[in-house]
Coordinates of C-alpha atoms in Angstrom, one line a residue:
X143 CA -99.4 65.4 -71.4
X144 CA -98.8 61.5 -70.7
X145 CA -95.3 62.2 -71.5
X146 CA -94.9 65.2 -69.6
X147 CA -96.2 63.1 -66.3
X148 CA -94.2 60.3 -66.8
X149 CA -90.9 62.1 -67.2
X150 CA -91.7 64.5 -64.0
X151 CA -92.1 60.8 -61.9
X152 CA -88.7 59.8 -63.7
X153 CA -87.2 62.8 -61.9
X154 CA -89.0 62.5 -58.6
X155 CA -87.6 58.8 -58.4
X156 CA -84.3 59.4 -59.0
X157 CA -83.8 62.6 -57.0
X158 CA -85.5 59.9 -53.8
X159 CA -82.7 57.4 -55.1
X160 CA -80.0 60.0 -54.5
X161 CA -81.2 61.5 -51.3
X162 CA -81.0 57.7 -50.3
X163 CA -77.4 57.0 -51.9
X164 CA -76.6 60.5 -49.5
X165 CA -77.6 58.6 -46.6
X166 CA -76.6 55.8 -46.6
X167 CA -73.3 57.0 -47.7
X168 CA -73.2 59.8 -44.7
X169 CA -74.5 56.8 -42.7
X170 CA -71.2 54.5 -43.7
X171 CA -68.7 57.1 -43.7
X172 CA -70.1 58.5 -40.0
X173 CA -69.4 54.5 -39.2
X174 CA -66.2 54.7 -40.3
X175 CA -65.2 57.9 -38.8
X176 CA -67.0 56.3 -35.5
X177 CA -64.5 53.0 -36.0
X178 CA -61.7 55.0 -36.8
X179 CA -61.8 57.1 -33.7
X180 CA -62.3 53.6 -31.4
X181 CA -59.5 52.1 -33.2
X182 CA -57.2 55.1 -32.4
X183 CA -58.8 55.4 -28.8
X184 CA -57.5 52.4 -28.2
X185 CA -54.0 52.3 -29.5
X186 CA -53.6 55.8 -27.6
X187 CA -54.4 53.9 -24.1
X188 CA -52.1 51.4 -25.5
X189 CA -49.5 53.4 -26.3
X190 CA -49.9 55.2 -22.8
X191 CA -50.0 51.9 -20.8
X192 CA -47.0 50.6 -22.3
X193 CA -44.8 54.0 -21.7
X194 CA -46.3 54.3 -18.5
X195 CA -44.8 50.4 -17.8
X196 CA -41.7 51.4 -19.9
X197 CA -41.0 54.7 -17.3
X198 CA -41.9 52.7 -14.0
X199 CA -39.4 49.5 -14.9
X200 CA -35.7 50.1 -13.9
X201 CA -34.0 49.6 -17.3
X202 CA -30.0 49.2 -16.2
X203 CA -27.2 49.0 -18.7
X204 CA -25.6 45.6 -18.9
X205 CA -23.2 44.6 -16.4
X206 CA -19.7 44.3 -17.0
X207 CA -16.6 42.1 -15.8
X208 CA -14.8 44.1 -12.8
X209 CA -11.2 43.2 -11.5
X210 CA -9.5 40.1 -12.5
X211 CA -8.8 36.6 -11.9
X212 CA -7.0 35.6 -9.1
X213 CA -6.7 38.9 -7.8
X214 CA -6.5 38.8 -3.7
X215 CA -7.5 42.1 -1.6
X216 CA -5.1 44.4 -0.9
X217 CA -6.1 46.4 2.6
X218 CA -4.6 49.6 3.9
X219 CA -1.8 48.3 6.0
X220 CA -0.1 46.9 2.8
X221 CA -0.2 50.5 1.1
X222 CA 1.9 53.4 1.7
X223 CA 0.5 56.5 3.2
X224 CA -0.2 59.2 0.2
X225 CA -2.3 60.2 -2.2
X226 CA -2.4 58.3 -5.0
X227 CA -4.4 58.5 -8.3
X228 CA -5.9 54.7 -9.6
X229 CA -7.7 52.9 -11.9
X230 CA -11.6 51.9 -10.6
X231 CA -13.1 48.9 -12.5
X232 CA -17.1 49.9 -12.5
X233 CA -19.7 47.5 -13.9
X234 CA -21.9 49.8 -15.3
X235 CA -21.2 51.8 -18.5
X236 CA -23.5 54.1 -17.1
X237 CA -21.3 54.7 -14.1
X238 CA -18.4 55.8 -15.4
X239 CA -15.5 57.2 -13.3
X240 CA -13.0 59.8 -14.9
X241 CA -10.7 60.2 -12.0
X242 CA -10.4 58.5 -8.7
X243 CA -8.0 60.1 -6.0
X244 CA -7.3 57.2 -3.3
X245 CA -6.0 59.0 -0.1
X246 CA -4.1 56.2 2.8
X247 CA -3.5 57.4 6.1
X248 CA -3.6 55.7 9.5
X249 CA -4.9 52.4 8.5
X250 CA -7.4 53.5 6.7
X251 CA -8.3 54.4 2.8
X252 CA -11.1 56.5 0.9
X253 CA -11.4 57.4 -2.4
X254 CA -12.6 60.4 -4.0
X255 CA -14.7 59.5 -7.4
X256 CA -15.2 62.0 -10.3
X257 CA -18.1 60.7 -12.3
X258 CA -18.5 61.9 -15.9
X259 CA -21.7 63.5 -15.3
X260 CA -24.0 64.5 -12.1
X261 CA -26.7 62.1 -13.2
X262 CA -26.8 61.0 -9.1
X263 CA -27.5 62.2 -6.3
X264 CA -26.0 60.0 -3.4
X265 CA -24.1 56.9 -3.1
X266 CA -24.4 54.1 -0.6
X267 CA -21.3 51.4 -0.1
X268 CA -23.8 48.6 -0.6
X269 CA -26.9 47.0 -2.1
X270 CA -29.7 49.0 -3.4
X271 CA -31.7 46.7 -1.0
X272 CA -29.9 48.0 1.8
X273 CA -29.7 51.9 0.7
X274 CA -33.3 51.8 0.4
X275 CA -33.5 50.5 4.6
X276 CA -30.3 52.5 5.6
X277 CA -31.0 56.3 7.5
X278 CA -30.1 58.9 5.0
X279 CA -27.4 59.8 7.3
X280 CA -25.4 56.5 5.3
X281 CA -25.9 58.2 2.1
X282 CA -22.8 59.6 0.6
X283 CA -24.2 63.1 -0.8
X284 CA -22.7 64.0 -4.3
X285 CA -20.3 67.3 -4.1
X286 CA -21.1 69.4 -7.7
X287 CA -18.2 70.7 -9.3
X288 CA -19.8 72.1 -12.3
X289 CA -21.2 69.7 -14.6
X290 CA -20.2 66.9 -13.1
X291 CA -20.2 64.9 -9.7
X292 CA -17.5 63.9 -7.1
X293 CA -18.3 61.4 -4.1
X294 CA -15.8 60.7 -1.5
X295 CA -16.2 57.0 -0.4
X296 CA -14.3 54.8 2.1
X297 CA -12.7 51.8 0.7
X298 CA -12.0 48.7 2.5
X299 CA -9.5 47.2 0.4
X300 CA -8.4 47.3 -3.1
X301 CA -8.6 44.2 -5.7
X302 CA -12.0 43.1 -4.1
X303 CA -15.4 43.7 -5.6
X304 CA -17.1 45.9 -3.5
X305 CA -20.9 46.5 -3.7
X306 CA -21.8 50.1 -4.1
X307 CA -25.4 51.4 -5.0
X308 CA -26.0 55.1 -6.9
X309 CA -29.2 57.3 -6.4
X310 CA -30.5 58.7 -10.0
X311 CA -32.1 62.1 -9.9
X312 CA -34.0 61.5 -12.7
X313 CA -35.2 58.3 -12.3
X314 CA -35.9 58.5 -8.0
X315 CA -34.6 55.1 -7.6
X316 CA -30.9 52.8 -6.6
X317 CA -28.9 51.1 -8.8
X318 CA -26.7 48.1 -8.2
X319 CA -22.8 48.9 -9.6
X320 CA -20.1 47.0 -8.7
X321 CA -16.6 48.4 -7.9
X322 CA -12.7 47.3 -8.1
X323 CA -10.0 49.7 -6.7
X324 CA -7.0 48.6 -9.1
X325 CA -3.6 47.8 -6.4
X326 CA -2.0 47.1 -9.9
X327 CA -2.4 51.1 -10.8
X328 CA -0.9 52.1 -8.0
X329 CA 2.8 53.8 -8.9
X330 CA 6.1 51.9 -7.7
X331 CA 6.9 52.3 -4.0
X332 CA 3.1 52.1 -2.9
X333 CA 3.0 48.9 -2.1
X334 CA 4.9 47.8 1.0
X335 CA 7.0 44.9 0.5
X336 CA 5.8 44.4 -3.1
X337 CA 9.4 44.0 -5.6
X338 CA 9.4 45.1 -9.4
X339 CA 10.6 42.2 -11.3
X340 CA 13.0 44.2 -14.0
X341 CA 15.8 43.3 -16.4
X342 CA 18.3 43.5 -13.9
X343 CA 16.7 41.4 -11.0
X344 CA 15.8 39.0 -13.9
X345 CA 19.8 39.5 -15.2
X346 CA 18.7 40.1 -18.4
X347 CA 21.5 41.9 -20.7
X348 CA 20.2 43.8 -23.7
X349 CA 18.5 42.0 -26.7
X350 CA 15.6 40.3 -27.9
X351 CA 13.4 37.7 -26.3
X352 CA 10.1 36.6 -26.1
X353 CA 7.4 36.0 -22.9
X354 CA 4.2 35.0 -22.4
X355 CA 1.7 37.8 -21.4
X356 CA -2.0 37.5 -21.0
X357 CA -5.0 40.4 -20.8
X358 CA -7.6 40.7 -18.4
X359 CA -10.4 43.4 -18.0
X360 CA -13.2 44.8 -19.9
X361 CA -15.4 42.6 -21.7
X362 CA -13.4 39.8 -21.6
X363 CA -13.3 39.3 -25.9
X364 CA -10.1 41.4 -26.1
X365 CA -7.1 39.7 -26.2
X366 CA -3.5 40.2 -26.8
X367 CA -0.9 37.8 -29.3
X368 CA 1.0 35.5 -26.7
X369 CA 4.0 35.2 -26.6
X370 CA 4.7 38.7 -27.1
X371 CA 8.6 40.0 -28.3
X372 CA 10.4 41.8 -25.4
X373 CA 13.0 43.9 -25.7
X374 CA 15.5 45.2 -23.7
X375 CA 17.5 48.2 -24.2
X376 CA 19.8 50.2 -21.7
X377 CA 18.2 48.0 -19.0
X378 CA 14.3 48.9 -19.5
X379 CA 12.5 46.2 -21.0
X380 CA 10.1 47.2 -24.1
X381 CA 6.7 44.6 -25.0
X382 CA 5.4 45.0 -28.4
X383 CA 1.4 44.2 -28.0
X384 CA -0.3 42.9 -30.8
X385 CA -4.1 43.4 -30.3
X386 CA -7.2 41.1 -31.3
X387 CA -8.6 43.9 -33.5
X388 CA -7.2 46.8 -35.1
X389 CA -9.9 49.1 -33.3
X390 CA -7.3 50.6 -30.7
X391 CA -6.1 54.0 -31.3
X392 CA -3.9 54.2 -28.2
X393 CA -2.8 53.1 -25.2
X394 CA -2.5 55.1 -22.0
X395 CA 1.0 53.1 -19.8
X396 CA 2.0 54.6 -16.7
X397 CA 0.6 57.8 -17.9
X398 CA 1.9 57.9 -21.1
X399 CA -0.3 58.3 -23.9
X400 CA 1.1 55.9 -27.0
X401 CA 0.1 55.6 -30.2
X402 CA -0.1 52.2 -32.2
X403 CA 2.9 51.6 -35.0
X404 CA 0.1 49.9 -36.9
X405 CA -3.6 49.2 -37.2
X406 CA -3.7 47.5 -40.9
X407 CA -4.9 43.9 -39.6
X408 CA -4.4 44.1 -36.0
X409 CA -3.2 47.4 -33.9
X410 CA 0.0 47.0 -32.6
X411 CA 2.3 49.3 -30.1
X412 CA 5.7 48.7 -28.5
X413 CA 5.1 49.9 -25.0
X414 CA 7.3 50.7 -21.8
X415 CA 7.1 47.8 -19.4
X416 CA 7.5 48.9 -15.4
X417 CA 7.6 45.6 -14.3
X418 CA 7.4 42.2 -15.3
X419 CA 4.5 40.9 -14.1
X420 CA 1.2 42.6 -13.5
X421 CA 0.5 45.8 -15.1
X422 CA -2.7 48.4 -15.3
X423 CA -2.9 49.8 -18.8
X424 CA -6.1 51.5 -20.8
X425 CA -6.8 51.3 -23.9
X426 CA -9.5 53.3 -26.1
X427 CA -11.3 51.5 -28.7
X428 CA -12.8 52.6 -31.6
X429 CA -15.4 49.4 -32.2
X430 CA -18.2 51.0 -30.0
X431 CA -20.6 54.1 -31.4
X432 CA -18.1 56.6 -29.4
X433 CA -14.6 55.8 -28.6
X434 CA -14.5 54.5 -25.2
X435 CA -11.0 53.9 -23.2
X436 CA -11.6 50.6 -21.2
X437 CA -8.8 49.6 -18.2
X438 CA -6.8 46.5 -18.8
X439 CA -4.7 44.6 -16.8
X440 CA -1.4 43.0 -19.1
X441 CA 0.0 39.6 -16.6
X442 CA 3.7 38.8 -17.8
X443 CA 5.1 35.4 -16.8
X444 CA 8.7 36.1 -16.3
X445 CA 9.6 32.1 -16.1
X446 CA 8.9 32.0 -19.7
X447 CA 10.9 34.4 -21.0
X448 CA 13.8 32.6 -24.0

């Protein structure tokens, strides 16, 4: 009977013990849970401050080089009448131009700009400072040709950085860009009073020579071998580039798509010169995530030429 009443207050202790154990485990694991859910409360209204900061701030794409040195504004009375199309330097990779149709008649020029998307909604030939005081009679509205965008803007003068401002749809707010309308695209003739410098005015006869040549445009760590060979054949001259890299693919010259003769350390191409002096070229480069053609601008010095 002793026995029997001892082991009876064996099992009344230990089922106390575990009803105990239960709770205070519950009791832990409820803190836990409690902590948890604090912890996570607080990351969310983290997370939500810091993408609600990351949405208001005007995030731009960095800002490139436009034109290039010692170039000196060209204005409409130096440019004959016509439509023309032309190379437009932009400083934004985010504002990026496809085709620009420059149009000079009676003193005056404008420009019509296809963009490669229809990201915004008006232009303003200024500041973003100044678009956001201006009457929104001085926007330039954006003309929708499917999926893209055209603006036709005035231009004041080519080869001078001119301060232009672009309205997002998406983001309700200006951006700065900076433009250059390229004179050196412009096809022979345009320019009044301006002379091609060829093999004949130069009285070069047909043969090999070489001449110094510089590059100038995009991000400024292209460059080109100097001095370059020349050739001239049948009274046209021929330059044979030899890139920094071997990340060109072609070359675009006076509308002429060419392809390199080789890309095994550097890319190299042999390519039509117009005129000895300053020329507008593109080039696409493979050395970004997408290929991207970039305008150059190729400056032969013809006093150098042996």
């Amino acid at each position: 009977m002793k026995k029997t009443t001892i082991f009876i207050a064996a099992l009344l202790i230990s089922a106390v013990s575990l009803c105990s154990c239960s709770e205070k485990t519950s009791s832990s694991s409820s803190a836990v849970q409690e902590t948890t859910a604090t912890e996570t409360a607080a990351a969310e209204t983290t997370a939500e401050e810091t993408t609600s900061e990351a949405t208001t701030e005007q995030v731009t794409a960095p800002q490139q080089e436009v034109g290039y040195e010692g170039m000196e504004a060209v204005y409409a009375d130096s440019v004959a009448d016509g439509e023309y199309d032309i190379n437009v330097d932009s400083s934004s990779t985010m504002f990026k131009i496809t085709e620009c149709k420059l149009t000079v008649a009676d003193g005056s020029m404008t420009a019509r700009l296809t963009m490669s998307g229809s990201g915004y909604e008006y232009l303003y030939m200024g500041t973003g400072d100044k678009a956001q005081k201006a009457d929104e009679s001085e926007y330039i509205p954006a003309e929708e040709e499917g999926d893209v965008a055209a603006f036709t803007v005035p231009v004041e003068a080519l080869d001078k950085e001119t301060d232009c401002a672009a309205y997002s749809k998406r983001k309700e707010q200006w951006y700065d860009r900076k433009l250059v309308f390229r004179a050196d695209s412009l096809p022979k003739g345009a320019l009044l009073g301006a002379e091609d410098i060829t093999p004949d005015t130069l009285s070069l006869s047909d043969g090999e020579y070489t001449i110094e040549v510089s590059l100038d445009g995009g991000s400024g760590k292209a460059s080109v071998q100097s001095p370059a060979k020349l050739t001239v054949e049948n009274g046209q001259a021929y330059a044979e580039l030899i890139w920094s890299s071997n990340k060109y693919d072609y070359m675009v010259v006076d509308g002429e798509k060419i392809l390199p003769t080789s890309t095994d350390e550097f890319s190299v191409f042999d390519i039509p010169v117009s005129s000895l002096g300053k020329m507008a070229v593109s080039a696409d480069t493979t050395a970004m995530s997408t290929p991207h053609e970039i305008s150059y601008t190729l400056t032969f010095e013809p006093d150098t030429i042996k």
